PDB file of C-alpha atoms in Angstrom:
ATOM      1  CA  MET I   1       9.355  15.047   4.068  1.00 53.00           C
ATOM      2  CA  LYS I   2       5.997  13.298   3.282  1.00 77.00           C
ATOM      3  CA  ASN I   3       5.951  10.341   0.817  1.00 92.00           C
ATOM      4  CA  GLN I   4       4.256  11.744  -2.253  1.00 95.00           C
ATOM      5  CA  LEU I   5       3.503   8.594  -3.736  1.00 96.00           C
ATOM      6  CA  TYR I   6       1.628   7.580  -0.713  1.00 96.00           C
ATOM      7  CA  GLN I   7      -0.261  10.790  -0.518  1.00 96.00           C
ATOM      8  CA  GLN I   8      -1.123  10.376  -4.333  1.00 97.00           C
ATOM      9  CA  ALA I   9      -2.346   6.877  -3.625  1.00 97.00           C
ATOM     10  CA  ARG I  10      -4.737   8.167  -0.981  1.00 97.00           C
ATOM     11  CA  GLU I  11      -6.002  10.797  -3.365  1.00 98.00           C
ATOM     12  CA  PHE I  12      -6.580   8.345  -5.811  1.00 98.00           C
ATOM     13  CA  VAL I  13      -8.371   5.938  -3.733  1.00 98.00           C
ATOM     14  CA  SER I  14     -10.691   8.658  -2.416  1.00 98.00           C
ATOM     15  CA  GLN I  15     -11.472   9.667  -6.234  1.00 98.00           C
ATOM     16  CA  ALA I  16     -12.325   5.983  -6.882  1.00 98.00           C
ATOM     17  CA  GLN I  17     -14.393   5.571  -3.984  1.00 97.00           C
ATOM     18  CA  PHE I  18     -16.285   8.720  -4.819  1.00 97.00           C
ATOM     19  CA  SER I  19     -16.825   8.223  -8.730  1.00 97.00           C
ATOM     20  CA  LYS I  20     -16.989   4.395  -8.705  1.00 96.00           C
ATOM     21  CA  LYS I  21     -15.578   4.792 -12.251  1.00 96.00           C
ATOM     22  CA  ALA I  22     -13.550   1.836 -13.804  1.00 96.00           C
ATOM     23  CA  GLU I  23     -10.961   4.343 -14.833  1.00 97.00           C
ATOM     24  CA  ASP I  24     -10.453   5.753 -11.555  1.00 97.00           C
ATOM     25  CA  ILE I  25     -10.215   2.425  -9.882  1.00 97.00           C
ATOM     26  CA  SER I  26      -7.459   1.428 -12.386  1.00 97.00           C
ATOM     27  CA  LYS I  27      -5.672   4.633 -11.476  1.00 97.00           C
ATOM     28  CA  ALA I  28      -5.923   4.007  -7.805  1.00 98.00           C
ATOM     29  CA  LYS I  29      -4.670   0.323  -8.344  1.00 97.00           C
ATOM     30  CA  ASN I  30      -1.673   1.589 -10.275  1.00 97.00           C
ATOM     31  CA  SER I  31      -0.938   4.471  -7.608  1.00 97.00           C
ATOM     32  CA  LEU I  32      -1.150   1.925  -4.714  1.00 97.00           C
ATOM     33  CA  SER I  33       1.337  -0.443  -6.621  1.00 95.00           C
ATOM     34  CA  SER I  34       3.839   2.441  -6.969  1.00 95.00           C
ATOM     35  CA  ALA I  35       3.357   3.890  -3.470  1.00 96.00           C
ATOM     36  CA  PHE I  36       3.893   0.431  -1.746  1.00 94.00           C
ATOM     37  CA  ALA I  37       7.742  -0.005  -2.795  1.00 88.00           C
ATOM     38  CA  ASN I  38       8.551   3.386  -1.377  1.00 87.00           C
ATOM     39  CA  SER I  39       6.694   3.248   1.898  1.00 94.00           C
ATOM     40  CA  THR I  40       7.412   2.662   5.392  1.00 94.00           C
ATOM     41  CA  LEU I  41       5.931  -0.283   7.190  1.00 96.00           C
ATOM     42  CA  ALA I  42       3.241   1.614   8.747  1.00 95.00           C
ATOM     43  CA  GLU I  43       2.255   3.278   5.404  1.00 95.00           C
ATOM     44  CA  GLN I  44       2.659  -0.193   3.671  1.00 96.00           C
ATOM     45  CA  GLU I  45      -0.175  -1.398   6.206  1.00 97.00           C
ATOM     46  CA  GLN I  46      -2.291   1.480   5.463  1.00 97.00           C
ATOM     47  CA  LEU I  47      -1.845   1.017   1.692  1.00 98.00           C
ATOM     48  CA  ARG I  48      -2.956  -2.841   2.042  1.00 98.00           C
ATOM     49  CA  GLY I  49      -6.200  -1.602   3.846  1.00 98.00           C
ATOM     50  CA  MET I  50      -6.707   0.848   0.793  1.00 98.00           C
ATOM     51  CA  GLN I  51      -6.094  -1.947  -1.841  1.00 98.00           C
ATOM     52  CA  GLU I  52      -8.697  -3.947   0.098  1.00 98.00           C
ATOM     53  CA  GLN I  53     -11.128  -1.182  -0.283  1.00 97.00           C
ATOM     54  CA  ILE I  54     -10.387  -0.921  -3.879  1.00 98.00           C
ATOM     55  CA  SER I  55     -10.887  -4.622  -4.508  1.00 97.00           C
ATOM     56  CA  HIS I  56     -14.309  -4.412  -2.700  1.00 96.00           C
ATOM     57  CA  LEU I  57     -15.292  -1.525  -4.881  1.00 94.00           C
ATOM     58  CA  GLU I  58     -14.203  -3.229  -7.956  1.00 92.00           C
ATOM     59  CA  GLU I  59     -16.193  -6.307  -7.056  1.00 93.00           C
ATOM     60  CA  SER I  60     -19.185  -4.264  -6.358  1.00 90.00           C
ATOM     61  CA  LEU I  61     -19.309  -3.001 -10.028  1.00 86.00           C
TER      62      LEU I  61
END
């Protein structure tokens, strides 16, 4: 079974990168936080990368 929170986090990050809207960035950050606790170590590593992407996106606004 796939980790639904992980999948949602990926979708929210993708949406935030596309829209570059503060609201979407906030949703992505919240989703990443929720997904982290329920993820495997491999997923957590990927989530960290997504968090970095969102941080860079947020800094560029």
